[in-house]
Structures are given as structure tokens and as C-alpha cells.
């Protein structure tokens, strides 16, 4: 009931009529407080790392940005509602959700940078050894508008399996939306055959011995972005230098997380002084800095099939490549989505990639102090790679 209620609420928020009162409230808020401090909203997943690291390491203050303590939300609906109404002015969202927000609700918001790359996986029960073993079973996803849903449907389609929403038969797999915090318990209870979601829930299932990684999402869609950082158009237009300072801090935070993985795990963990997430530091280290012997095991089991890509389980690179955004919209059009999604018919991949992202701020941020090379970037152009 929680999942259905949450999805229905979010579905309503992403319609122009339901979003309008929230956006009007946001506009009034902005008019009354044009210089409002930075207010961050996040879900307790590793995808929020740059936002939390920037706050925890004092990077916002270093760039002259007054930032309140980040606000933890338990659902995407709560986070999006707070953002559209102006209660928070910086959030991370699932990248397909940003398309829905911009074109479904017609919200005047923009994505400014990637939060991270990779960092998701298809985790299954120990007795599941291949996709075919999932027929007649249920696989949980965090949301219909997610990279996870896009990738798992591509995987199932290639394996000759059809997606259904109830009563899966031979040759079918049921997909259901489930809060990530419930997925590990559902897998342990054998209520589902697997789940595909952001970290650290895949690592948590491994740590508890109730699941194993069947395939990493980054081994299918190379260096894909799961979550994006978004801000309001009115902030971008009325105080661009403030937005630039925010993005400078976030890019610095991403660089810190990339090169200080163990310390980042400690900062985000429940043992950390900020208590940003409820996750154990050991589980977070398994995501951010897995042992080489563990990585080799993934190559042997087939969880990693493209070892030559030389990817991390989770990595950080903030620039939103246009080729990724175009492929995102293209694949979203091919994906089974619950709810009203007719707005996608008019969304053109190339045009959407330009409209959805404002890359000016992250480009300037990357031009500072050799940050391009810090992220391993040779240029700001890249060819997309999607290989099942």
C-alpha cells in the first residue's frame, strides 16, 4: 500500500495541473526570499554522495554558500513535492524522473550535473543463476521512471522474457515498485526473485548472505548516470553566480569522493558524526572501495562481462554527456511505464538533451585546477556504449 500510494502521489505531482499549485508556492517563496540559503533534500542512498560530502566537508562554505543541514526524505514523492514547492532548492533525482518532471509536470527546473556513474546492480537470490531462472518470479525496481527499470527491461527482452505487472507465467517476469529499504528483506523472505536498485542495498544483500550480484548495471550501460542534481530555473536565472558556487562545491565533493573512498564511506555511514544515512560503513566501503579479490570474483561469475571497460563498482564524474541524455530518452520510449506517459510522444531525444541540462556551470567548475584530469576526462564529448 505504501508503494502504490507513493507512486500515485508522485504520478499526480508529475502532471501539469497537480504541480501548478506547488510551483506557484515555489514562485512566491522565491519572490519573498530571493537570497534563500541552500536547502538540500536527499534520499539515504549513495547516489546523494556529492551533496552530502559537500555539506559534511564544509565545501559549500568554502565557496561562499550558506547551506542548511540536508533534509532526509523517505520517498521520492516527498522529495519531489518539497522541491516543486520550494521547501528545498537542490535535490538529486533518478535521471528518467527528471525527464518526467520537466515534460510531464512542465516544471521550470533543470538538471545541472551527474551525481555519480554506475552504482547499481541486479541482485538475485542465491539459487538464481541466469535471467531465465527469474521467469514466473517477481523482480523489484525502485520506480518505473528509473535507469533500473530501463536496464532490467532491456535485459529481460534480450533473454526472451516478457514483463508483466501481475501473475507471471512461463516466459514472464513480474516487475513491481518497492522501497529500496524493503528489498533485502523481501529477497530474504523469497517474496521476490531479485531486485535492481542503487547501492548500498546490493552490497547489503551480499553482506547478509541473502543475495548475489547477477549483473552490474554499469557493465551494460557504460558509465551511466543513475541520479542527477537539479535546481530551479528562477535560481539559475536570478543568481547565476550563487548557482555556480553551489556547483563548484558539488564538483569538488565528487572529486573528493572519487579519490578518498574510505573516508567518504565513513562520512556517509551511520557511524559518522553527521549520521547522513542508516548504512554501515563496512557496507559502504564494499561499494566505494571493493577488495580486488572480490572484483575478480565478479569477473568469474559473469556479473562483469566487460572487464576491459575498467569500471568501478561506483564512480564519480559530474559532466552530463549529451549522448547519454539522448539515449536515455530513446530507451525510455521503449520501456514499459505505469501511469500517464503520453507526454513522451512529443519528447525528442536531441532537443530534450539540450533543454533538460544546463551544462554551463559544471563546465566552468571542471575548468578549475586540473579537475578535468582528476576525473579522467579528455573532452566533454563521448560516444554512448550500451552492450547487453
mmCIF file of C-alpha atoms in Angstrom:
data_model
loop_
_atom_site.group_PDB
_atom_site.id
_atom_site.type_symbol
_atom_site.label_atom_id
_atom_site.label_comp_id
_atom_site.label_asym_id
_atom_site.label_seq_id
_atom_site.Cartn_x
_atom_site.Cartn_y
_atom_site.Cartn_z
ATOM 1 C CA UNK A 1 0.000 0.000 0.000
ATOM 2 C CA UNK A 2 2.870 2.377 0.793
ATOM 3 C CA UNK A 3 4.423 1.809 -2.618
ATOM 4 C CA UNK A 4 1.169 2.252 -4.520
ATOM 5 C CA UNK A 5 0.256 5.352 -2.512
ATOM 6 C CA UNK A 6 3.703 6.817 -3.050
ATOM 7 C CA UNK A 7 3.602 6.107 -6.777
ATOM 8 C CA UNK A 8 0.113 7.573 -7.169
ATOM 9 C CA UNK A 9 1.173 10.707 -5.315
ATOM 10 C CA UNK A 10 4.247 11.109 -7.459
ATOM 11 C CA UNK A 11 2.226 10.418 -10.612
ATOM 12 C CA UNK A 12 -0.077 13.279 -9.663
ATOM 13 C CA UNK A 13 2.848 15.599 -8.924
ATOM 14 C CA UNK A 14 4.214 14.967 -12.395
ATOM 15 C CA UNK A 15 1.086 16.263 -14.123
ATOM 16 C CA UNK A 16 0.944 19.945 -15.009
ATOM 17 C CA UNK A 17 -2.350 20.530 -13.172
ATOM 18 C CA UNK A 18 -1.252 18.972 -9.873
ATOM 19 C CA UNK A 19 2.198 20.530 -9.988
ATOM 20 C CA UNK A 20 0.876 24.048 -10.640
ATOM 21 C CA UNK A 21 -0.124 24.949 -7.031
ATOM 22 C CA UNK A 22 3.263 23.723 -5.778
ATOM 23 C CA UNK A 23 5.117 25.689 -8.440
ATOM 24 C CA UNK A 24 3.089 28.794 -7.600
ATOM 25 C CA UNK A 25 4.041 28.393 -3.956
ATOM 26 C CA UNK A 26 7.658 27.986 -5.037
ATOM 27 C CA UNK A 27 7.457 31.218 -7.036
ATOM 28 C CA UNK A 28 6.039 33.135 -4.075
ATOM 29 C CA UNK A 29 8.738 31.671 -1.865
ATOM 30 C CA UNK A 30 11.434 32.822 -4.279
ATOM 31 C CA UNK A 31 9.949 36.325 -4.509
ATOM 32 C CA UNK A 32 9.877 36.668 -0.719
ATOM 33 C CA UNK A 33 13.334 35.146 -0.182
ATOM 34 C CA UNK A 34 15.414 35.760 -3.333
ATOM 35 C CA UNK A 35 18.626 35.074 -1.412
ATOM 36 C CA UNK A 36 17.426 31.988 0.449
ATOM 37 C CA UNK A 37 20.226 29.726 1.716
ATOM 38 C CA UNK A 38 20.907 26.403 0.091
ATOM 39 C CA UNK A 39 18.371 23.796 1.213
ATOM 40 C CA UNK A 40 19.233 20.223 0.232
ATOM 41 C CA UNK A 41 16.807 17.320 0.025
ATOM 42 C CA UNK A 42 18.019 13.737 -0.378
ATOM 43 C CA UNK A 43 17.191 10.061 -0.022
ATOM 44 C CA UNK A 44 19.563 7.894 2.074
ATOM 45 C CA UNK A 45 21.297 6.214 -0.864
ATOM 46 C CA UNK A 46 24.890 6.524 -2.047
ATOM 47 C CA UNK A 47 23.661 8.482 -5.089
ATOM 48 C CA UNK A 48 23.423 11.538 -2.827
ATOM 49 C CA UNK A 49 27.144 11.399 -2.011
ATOM 50 C CA UNK A 50 28.288 14.693 -3.654
ATOM 51 C CA UNK A 51 25.535 16.674 -1.908
ATOM 52 C CA UNK A 52 26.338 15.153 1.477
ATOM 53 C CA UNK A 53 30.118 15.285 1.094
ATOM 54 C CA UNK A 54 29.936 18.949 0.062
ATOM 55 C CA UNK A 55 27.993 19.675 3.238
ATOM 56 C CA UNK A 56 29.980 17.401 5.539
ATOM 57 C CA UNK A 57 33.386 18.658 4.387
ATOM 58 C CA UNK A 58 32.349 22.320 4.511
ATOM 59 C CA UNK A 59 32.799 22.789 0.773
ATOM 60 C CA UNK A 60 29.698 24.946 0.368
ATOM 61 C CA UNK A 61 31.032 27.376 2.961
ATOM 62 C CA UNK A 62 34.425 27.386 1.239
ATOM 63 C CA UNK A 63 32.657 28.624 -1.883
ATOM 64 C CA UNK A 64 30.654 31.265 -0.021
ATOM 65 C CA UNK A 65 27.359 29.353 0.053
ATOM 66 C CA UNK A 66 25.332 29.234 3.251
ATOM 67 C CA UNK A 67 23.847 25.740 3.463
ATOM 68 C CA UNK A 68 21.339 24.325 5.933
ATOM 69 C CA UNK A 69 21.670 20.763 7.168
ATOM 70 C CA UNK A 70 20.469 18.405 4.386
ATOM 71 C CA UNK A 71 16.935 17.084 4.895
ATOM 72 C CA UNK A 72 16.459 13.317 4.614
ATOM 73 C CA UNK A 73 13.295 12.142 2.838
ATOM 74 C CA UNK A 74 11.925 8.600 2.899
ATOM 75 C CA UNK A 75 10.260 8.623 -0.527
ATOM 76 C CA UNK A 76 10.704 10.139 -3.966
ATOM 77 C CA UNK A 77 7.221 11.638 -3.686
ATOM 78 C CA UNK A 78 8.107 13.519 -0.523
ATOM 79 C CA UNK A 79 11.387 14.736 -2.007
ATOM 80 C CA UNK A 80 9.847 15.914 -5.292
ATOM 81 C CA UNK A 81 6.921 17.618 -3.555
ATOM 82 C CA UNK A 82 9.316 19.548 -1.317
ATOM 83 C CA UNK A 83 11.377 20.572 -4.341
ATOM 84 C CA UNK A 84 8.477 21.687 -6.529
ATOM 85 C CA UNK A 85 7.031 23.754 -3.673
ATOM 86 C CA UNK A 86 10.383 25.385 -2.921
ATOM 87 C CA UNK A 87 10.961 23.884 0.547
ATOM 88 C CA UNK A 88 14.316 22.649 -0.783
ATOM 89 C CA UNK A 89 16.219 24.095 -3.730
ATOM 90 C CA UNK A 90 18.758 21.364 -4.510
ATOM 91 C CA UNK A 91 17.925 17.677 -4.862
ATOM 92 C CA UNK A 92 19.114 14.511 -6.533
ATOM 93 C CA UNK A 93 16.599 12.524 -8.583
ATOM 94 C CA UNK A 94 16.597 9.417 -10.736
ATOM 95 C CA UNK A 95 17.656 10.562 -14.189
ATOM 96 C CA UNK A 96 14.479 9.368 -16.014
ATOM 97 C CA UNK A 97 12.437 11.110 -13.316
ATOM 98 C CA UNK A 98 13.977 14.400 -14.407
ATOM 99 C CA UNK A 99 12.509 13.871 -17.888
ATOM 100 C CA UNK A 100 9.087 13.269 -16.345
ATOM 101 C CA UNK A 101 9.436 16.321 -14.116
ATOM 102 C CA UNK A 102 10.441 18.654 -16.939
ATOM 103 C CA UNK A 103 7.994 17.438 -19.591
ATOM 104 C CA UNK A 104 5.191 15.756 -17.634
ATOM 105 C CA UNK A 105 4.666 18.404 -14.956
ATOM 106 C CA UNK A 106 6.276 21.159 -17.050
ATOM 107 C CA UNK A 107 8.245 22.223 -14.022
ATOM 108 C CA UNK A 108 10.755 25.057 -14.600
ATOM 109 C CA UNK A 109 13.712 23.049 -13.344
ATOM 110 C CA UNK A 110 16.999 21.971 -14.853
ATOM 111 C CA UNK A 111 19.493 19.180 -14.297
ATOM 112 C CA UNK A 112 22.949 20.651 -13.755
ATOM 113 C CA UNK A 113 25.294 17.707 -13.258
ATOM 114 C CA UNK A 114 25.592 13.984 -12.718
ATOM 115 C CA UNK A 115 25.902 12.801 -9.134
ATOM 116 C CA UNK A 116 27.870 9.665 -9.967
ATOM 117 C CA UNK A 117 28.311 6.887 -12.539
ATOM 118 C CA UNK A 118 27.423 3.191 -12.226
ATOM 119 C CA UNK A 119 26.493 2.228 -8.645
ATOM 120 C CA UNK A 120 23.566 -0.129 -9.325
ATOM 121 C CA UNK A 121 23.135 -3.855 -9.877
ATOM 122 C CA UNK A 122 20.665 -6.675 -10.442
ATOM 123 C CA UNK A 123 20.771 -8.702 -7.224
ATOM 124 C CA UNK A 124 19.092 -12.117 -7.079
ATOM 125 C CA UNK A 125 18.513 -14.993 -4.667
ATOM 126 C CA UNK A 126 21.420 -17.442 -4.362
ATOM 127 C CA UNK A 127 19.536 -20.105 -6.357
ATOM 128 C CA UNK A 128 19.106 -17.817 -9.385
ATOM 129 C CA UNK A 129 21.990 -18.265 -11.824
ATOM 130 C CA UNK A 130 20.666 -16.715 -15.042
ATOM 131 C CA UNK A 131 17.874 -14.468 -16.238
ATOM 132 C CA UNK A 132 15.818 -17.473 -17.346
ATOM 133 C CA UNK A 133 15.606 -18.551 -13.692
ATOM 134 C CA UNK A 134 13.556 -15.418 -12.977
ATOM 135 C CA UNK A 135 10.563 -16.477 -15.092
ATOM 136 C CA UNK A 136 7.342 -16.802 -13.069
ATOM 137 C CA UNK A 137 9.012 -14.655 -10.388
ATOM 138 C CA UNK A 138 8.902 -11.024 -9.275
ATOM 139 C CA UNK A 139 11.743 -8.514 -9.614
ATOM 140 C CA UNK A 140 11.567 -5.270 -7.634
ATOM 141 C CA UNK A 141 12.533 -1.881 -9.032
ATOM 142 C CA UNK A 142 12.730 1.423 -7.118
ATOM 143 C CA UNK A 143 10.480 3.293 -9.554
ATOM 144 C CA UNK A 144 9.081 2.987 -13.067
ATOM 145 C CA UNK A 145 10.979 6.110 -14.132
ATOM 146 C CA UNK A 146 14.439 4.823 -13.259
ATOM 147 C CA UNK A 147 17.580 3.642 -15.005
ATOM 148 C CA UNK A 148 16.988 0.367 -13.184
ATOM 149 C CA UNK A 149 13.664 -0.227 -14.907
ATOM 150 C CA UNK A 150 15.107 0.684 -18.303
ATOM 151 C CA UNK A 151 18.089 -1.642 -17.974
ATOM 152 C CA UNK A 152 16.274 -4.636 -16.497
ATOM 153 C CA UNK A 153 13.618 -4.498 -19.212
ATOM 154 C CA UNK A 154 16.320 -4.460 -21.877
ATOM 155 C CA UNK A 155 17.955 -7.466 -20.196
ATOM 156 C CA UNK A 156 14.715 -9.413 -19.918
ATOM 157 C CA UNK A 157 13.729 -8.656 -23.501
ATOM 158 C CA UNK A 158 17.043 -9.951 -24.811
ATOM 159 C CA UNK A 159 16.564 -13.131 -22.750
ATOM 160 C CA UNK A 160 13.152 -13.674 -24.338
ATOM 161 C CA UNK A 161 11.213 -12.833 -21.181
ATOM 162 C CA UNK A 162 8.118 -10.627 -21.168
ATOM 163 C CA UNK A 163 7.359 -8.047 -18.479
ATOM 164 C CA UNK A 164 4.002 -8.224 -16.671
ATOM 165 C CA UNK A 165 2.560 -6.439 -13.651
ATOM 166 C CA UNK A 166 0.882 -9.451 -12.009
ATOM 167 C CA UNK A 167 0.586 -13.253 -12.128
ATOM 168 C CA UNK A 168 3.741 -14.087 -14.120
ATOM 169 C CA UNK A 169 3.582 -17.289 -16.144
ATOM 170 C CA UNK A 170 6.233 -19.221 -18.067
ATOM 171 C CA UNK A 171 8.374 -16.813 -20.063
ATOM 172 C CA UNK A 172 7.226 -13.853 -17.966
ATOM 173 C CA UNK A 173 8.681 -11.791 -15.126
ATOM 174 C CA UNK A 174 6.626 -9.534 -12.899
ATOM 175 C CA UNK A 175 8.067 -6.096 -12.136
ATOM 176 C CA UNK A 176 6.927 -4.264 -9.034
ATOM 177 C CA UNK A 177 7.890 -0.958 -7.449
ATOM 178 C CA UNK A 178 9.262 -1.398 -3.932
ATOM 179 C CA UNK A 179 11.036 0.947 -1.497
ATOM 180 C CA UNK A 180 14.754 0.060 -1.602
ATOM 181 C CA UNK A 181 14.780 -0.309 2.186
ATOM 182 C CA UNK A 182 12.315 -3.227 1.851
ATOM 183 C CA UNK A 183 14.110 -5.071 -0.944
ATOM 184 C CA UNK A 184 16.709 -7.008 1.039
ATOM 185 C CA UNK A 185 14.098 -8.328 3.482
ATOM 186 C CA UNK A 186 11.779 -9.284 0.615
ATOM 187 C CA UNK A 187 14.611 -11.160 -1.071
ATOM 188 C CA UNK A 188 15.474 -12.982 2.160
ATOM 189 C CA UNK A 189 11.830 -13.977 2.606
ATOM 190 C CA UNK A 190 11.720 -15.216 -1.011
ATOM 191 C CA UNK A 191 8.873 -12.850 -1.792
ATOM 192 C CA UNK A 192 10.871 -11.714 -4.834
ATOM 193 C CA UNK A 193 13.422 -13.403 -7.044
ATOM 194 C CA UNK A 194 15.602 -10.324 -7.306
ATOM 195 C CA UNK A 195 15.827 -6.561 -7.348
ATOM 196 C CA UNK A 196 17.697 -3.904 -9.293
ATOM 197 C CA UNK A 197 18.482 -0.748 -7.382
ATOM 198 C CA UNK A 198 21.128 1.753 -6.352
ATOM 199 C CA UNK A 199 23.725 0.965 -3.730
ATOM 200 C CA UNK A 200 24.202 0.108 -0.957
ATOM 201 C CA UNK A 201 21.274 -2.323 -0.980
ATOM 202 C CA UNK A 202 23.014 -4.739 -3.350
ATOM 203 C CA UNK A 203 26.049 -4.787 -1.069
ATOM 204 C CA UNK A 204 23.770 -5.186 1.941
ATOM 205 C CA UNK A 205 22.129 -8.281 0.434
ATOM 206 C CA UNK A 206 25.591 -9.726 -0.142
ATOM 207 C CA UNK A 207 26.717 -8.902 3.394
ATOM 208 C CA UNK A 208 23.652 -10.628 4.853
ATOM 209 C CA UNK A 209 24.146 -13.662 2.618
ATOM 210 C CA UNK A 210 20.663 -13.465 1.111
ATOM 211 C CA UNK A 211 21.562 -12.372 -2.415
ATOM 212 C CA UNK A 212 24.253 -12.212 -5.065
ATOM 213 C CA UNK A 213 25.041 -9.861 -7.936
ATOM 214 C CA UNK A 214 23.861 -11.263 -11.246
ATOM 215 C CA UNK A 215 24.989 -8.231 -13.272
ATOM 216 C CA UNK A 216 26.190 -4.715 -12.627
ATOM 217 C CA UNK A 217 24.219 -2.048 -14.487
ATOM 218 C CA UNK A 218 27.427 -0.214 -15.367
ATOM 219 C CA UNK A 219 28.619 -3.349 -17.157
ATOM 220 C CA UNK A 220 25.665 -2.916 -19.541
ATOM 221 C CA UNK A 221 25.384 0.862 -19.899
ATOM 222 C CA UNK A 222 28.940 2.066 -19.619
ATOM 223 C CA UNK A 223 29.465 4.888 -17.122
ATOM 224 C CA UNK A 224 25.761 5.638 -16.922
ATOM 225 C CA UNK A 225 24.338 8.190 -14.510
ATOM 226 C CA UNK A 226 21.683 6.979 -12.107
ATOM 227 C CA UNK A 227 20.952 10.242 -10.296
ATOM 228 C CA UNK A 228 21.227 13.910 -11.274
ATOM 229 C CA UNK A 229 21.388 17.147 -9.302
ATOM 230 C CA UNK A 230 18.542 19.548 -10.078
ATOM 231 C CA UNK A 231 17.782 23.187 -9.266
ATOM 232 C CA UNK A 232 15.050 25.699 -10.087
ATOM 233 C CA UNK A 233 15.124 27.918 -13.160
ATOM 234 C CA UNK A 234 14.494 31.011 -11.041
ATOM 235 C CA UNK A 235 17.707 30.433 -9.099
ATOM 236 C CA UNK A 236 19.651 29.759 -12.292
ATOM 237 C CA UNK A 237 18.373 32.955 -13.891
ATOM 238 C CA UNK A 238 18.321 35.356 -10.930
ATOM 239 C CA UNK A 239 21.521 34.362 -9.109
ATOM 240 C CA UNK A 240 23.787 32.516 -11.530
ATOM 241 C CA UNK A 241 26.962 33.171 -9.517
ATOM 242 C CA UNK A 242 25.361 31.549 -6.465
ATOM 243 C CA UNK A 243 24.435 28.522 -8.588
ATOM 244 C CA UNK A 244 27.997 28.442 -9.940
ATOM 245 C CA UNK A 245 29.338 28.388 -6.394
ATOM 246 C CA UNK A 246 26.983 25.538 -5.490
ATOM 247 C CA UNK A 247 28.129 23.501 -8.492
ATOM 248 C CA UNK A 248 31.790 24.280 -7.771
ATOM 249 C CA UNK A 249 31.291 22.791 -4.306
ATOM 250 C CA UNK A 250 29.490 19.733 -5.668
ATOM 251 C CA UNK A 251 32.197 19.071 -8.262
ATOM 252 C CA UNK A 252 34.853 19.398 -5.564
ATOM 253 C CA UNK A 253 32.838 16.956 -3.455
ATOM 254 C CA UNK A 254 32.635 14.473 -6.327
ATOM 255 C CA UNK A 255 36.412 14.720 -6.757
ATOM 256 C CA UNK A 256 36.884 14.117 -3.040
ATOM 257 C CA UNK A 257 34.591 11.076 -3.098
ATOM 258 C CA UNK A 258 36.429 9.685 -6.111
ATOM 259 C CA UNK A 259 39.870 9.956 -4.534
ATOM 260 C CA UNK A 260 39.013 9.448 -0.835
ATOM 261 C CA UNK A 261 36.671 6.485 -0.940
ATOM 262 C CA UNK A 262 37.149 5.067 2.535
ATOM 263 C CA UNK A 263 36.765 8.482 4.162
ATOM 264 C CA UNK A 264 33.629 9.105 2.089
ATOM 265 C CA UNK A 265 32.153 5.813 3.313
ATOM 266 C CA UNK A 266 32.854 6.828 6.908
ATOM 267 C CA UNK A 267 31.296 10.258 6.356
ATOM 268 C CA UNK A 268 28.072 8.860 4.872
ATOM 269 C CA UNK A 269 27.709 5.970 7.338
ATOM 270 C CA UNK A 270 25.508 5.771 10.399
ATOM 271 C CA UNK A 271 28.698 5.776 12.457
ATOM 272 C CA UNK A 272 29.637 9.174 11.020
ATOM 273 C CA UNK A 273 29.181 12.307 13.110
ATOM 274 C CA UNK A 274 26.518 13.609 10.710
ATOM 275 C CA UNK A 275 24.516 10.335 10.536
ATOM 276 C CA UNK A 276 23.582 11.087 6.927
ATOM 277 C CA UNK A 277 22.446 7.527 6.163
ATOM 278 C CA UNK A 278 21.427 4.454 8.181
ATOM 279 C CA UNK A 279 24.044 2.299 6.450
ATOM 280 C CA UNK A 280 27.070 0.607 7.996
ATOM 281 C CA UNK A 281 30.494 1.904 6.983
ATOM 282 C CA UNK A 282 31.663 -1.607 6.069
ATOM 283 C CA UNK A 283 28.816 -1.995 3.562
ATOM 284 C CA UNK A 284 29.526 1.434 2.079
ATOM 285 C CA UNK A 285 33.219 0.587 1.712
ATOM 286 C CA UNK A 286 32.229 -2.574 -0.191
ATOM 287 C CA UNK A 287 30.544 -0.251 -2.707
ATOM 288 C CA UNK A 288 33.089 2.551 -2.885
ATOM 289 C CA UNK A 289 36.277 0.544 -2.471
ATOM 290 C CA UNK A 290 35.716 -3.192 -3.047
ATOM 291 C CA UNK A 291 38.640 -5.508 -2.462
ATOM 292 C CA UNK A 292 40.436 -6.647 -5.662
ATOM 293 C CA UNK A 293 39.732 -10.305 -4.849
ATOM 294 C CA UNK A 294 36.013 -9.542 -4.712
ATOM 295 C CA UNK A 295 36.149 -7.719 -8.049
ATOM 296 C CA UNK A 296 37.892 -10.713 -9.609
ATOM 297 C CA UNK A 297 35.086 -12.937 -8.338
ATOM 298 C CA UNK A 298 32.535 -10.784 -10.181
ATOM 299 C CA UNK A 299 34.506 -11.277 -13.387
ATOM 300 C CA UNK A 300 34.486 -15.058 -12.894
ATOM 301 C CA UNK A 301 30.755 -15.238 -12.176
ATOM 302 C CA UNK A 302 29.755 -13.038 -15.120
ATOM 303 C CA UNK A 303 28.477 -10.122 -13.040
ATOM 304 C CA UNK A 304 31.165 -8.262 -15.010
ATOM 305 C CA UNK A 305 31.478 -9.210 -18.679
ATOM 306 C CA UNK A 306 33.283 -6.121 -19.933
ATOM 307 C CA UNK A 307 36.398 -6.119 -17.784
ATOM 308 C CA UNK A 308 38.152 -4.105 -20.493
ATOM 309 C CA UNK A 309 35.918 -1.151 -19.586
ATOM 310 C CA UNK A 310 37.895 -0.954 -16.322
ATOM 311 C CA UNK A 311 34.997 0.473 -14.369
ATOM 312 C CA UNK A 312 34.493 0.861 -10.648
ATOM 313 C CA UNK A 313 31.508 -0.525 -8.790
ATOM 314 C CA UNK A 314 30.627 3.122 -8.224
ATOM 315 C CA UNK A 315 32.483 6.139 -9.530
ATOM 316 C CA UNK A 316 32.186 9.900 -9.771
ATOM 317 C CA UNK A 317 32.205 12.082 -12.872
ATOM 318 C CA UNK A 318 29.907 15.117 -12.942
ATOM 319 C CA UNK A 319 29.655 16.124 -16.590
ATOM 320 C CA UNK A 320 26.348 15.095 -18.274
ATOM 321 C CA UNK A 321 27.299 13.875 -21.748
ATOM 322 C CA UNK A 322 24.694 14.685 -24.393
ATOM 323 C CA UNK A 323 24.992 11.207 -25.926
ATOM 324 C CA UNK A 324 23.820 9.728 -22.610
ATOM 325 C CA UNK A 325 20.834 12.071 -22.383
ATOM 326 C CA UNK A 326 19.754 11.262 -25.923
ATOM 327 C CA UNK A 327 19.958 7.519 -25.297
ATOM 328 C CA UNK A 328 18.088 7.950 -22.019
ATOM 329 C CA UNK A 329 15.078 9.455 -23.781
ATOM 330 C CA UNK A 330 15.231 6.906 -26.597
ATOM 331 C CA UNK A 331 15.268 3.924 -24.216
ATOM 332 C CA UNK A 332 12.602 5.482 -22.002
ATOM 333 C CA UNK A 333 10.268 5.493 -25.001
ATOM 334 C CA UNK A 334 10.873 1.733 -25.391
ATOM 335 C CA UNK A 335 10.257 0.928 -21.720
ATOM 336 C CA UNK A 336 7.010 -0.248 -20.145
ATOM 337 C CA UNK A 337 5.903 2.519 -17.776
ATOM 338 C CA UNK A 338 2.901 2.590 -15.485
ATOM 339 C CA UNK A 339 0.800 5.746 -15.403
ATOM 340 C CA UNK A 340 0.191 8.506 -17.933
ATOM 341 C CA UNK A 341 3.244 8.792 -20.163
ATOM 342 C CA UNK A 342 1.821 10.162 -23.408
ATOM 343 C CA UNK A 343 3.987 13.262 -22.947
ATOM 344 C CA UNK A 344 6.937 11.131 -24.092
ATOM 345 C CA UNK A 345 5.475 11.018 -27.608
ATOM 346 C CA UNK A 346 6.493 14.646 -28.140
ATOM 347 C CA UNK A 347 9.888 14.474 -26.445
ATOM 348 C CA UNK A 348 12.693 14.403 -28.990
ATOM 349 C CA UNK A 349 15.997 12.954 -27.721
ATOM 350 C CA UNK A 350 18.374 15.580 -29.142
ATOM 351 C CA UNK A 351 16.191 18.522 -28.194
ATOM 352 C CA UNK A 352 15.479 17.122 -24.720
ATOM 353 C CA UNK A 353 19.186 16.612 -24.052
ATOM 354 C CA UNK A 354 19.759 20.335 -24.650
ATOM 355 C CA UNK A 355 16.675 21.522 -22.756
ATOM 356 C CA UNK A 356 16.927 19.274 -19.725
ATOM 357 C CA UNK A 357 20.561 20.029 -18.862
ATOM 358 C CA UNK A 358 22.257 23.350 -18.317
ATOM 359 C CA UNK A 359 25.910 22.377 -18.626
ATOM 360 C CA UNK A 360 27.443 25.857 -18.313
ATOM 361 C CA UNK A 361 28.065 25.642 -14.586
ATOM 362 C CA UNK A 362 29.650 22.204 -14.497
ATOM 363 C CA UNK A 363 31.847 23.095 -17.496
ATOM 364 C CA UNK A 364 33.195 26.125 -15.650
ATOM 365 C CA UNK A 365 33.664 24.084 -12.488
ATOM 366 C CA UNK A 366 35.712 21.496 -14.364
ATOM 367 C CA UNK A 367 37.989 24.151 -15.844
ATOM 368 C CA UNK A 368 39.422 24.891 -12.386
ATOM 369 C CA UNK A 369 42.680 23.455 -11.040
ATOM 370 C CA UNK A 370 43.065 20.455 -13.326
ATOM 371 C CA UNK A 371 39.728 18.913 -12.404
ATOM 372 C CA UNK A 372 39.243 17.558 -15.930
ATOM 373 C CA UNK A 373 42.220 15.251 -15.481
ATOM 374 C CA UNK A 374 41.156 14.474 -11.907
ATOM 375 C CA UNK A 375 38.019 12.879 -13.342
ATOM 376 C CA UNK A 376 39.889 11.285 -16.246
ATOM 377 C CA UNK A 377 38.143 13.494 -18.791
ATOM 378 C CA UNK A 378 39.919 14.129 -22.082
ATOM 379 C CA UNK A 379 36.998 16.055 -23.576
ATOM 380 C CA UNK A 380 33.329 16.790 -22.954
ATOM 381 C CA UNK A 381 32.177 14.572 -25.794
ATOM 382 C CA UNK A 382 31.644 10.826 -25.550
ATOM 383 C CA UNK A 383 30.098 8.037 -27.581
ATOM 384 C CA UNK A 384 27.420 6.030 -25.808
ATOM 385 C CA UNK A 385 28.038 2.347 -25.090
ATOM 386 C CA UNK A 386 25.139 0.009 -24.291
ATOM 387 C CA UNK A 387 26.062 -3.667 -24.518
ATOM 388 C CA UNK A 388 23.974 -6.440 -23.010
#
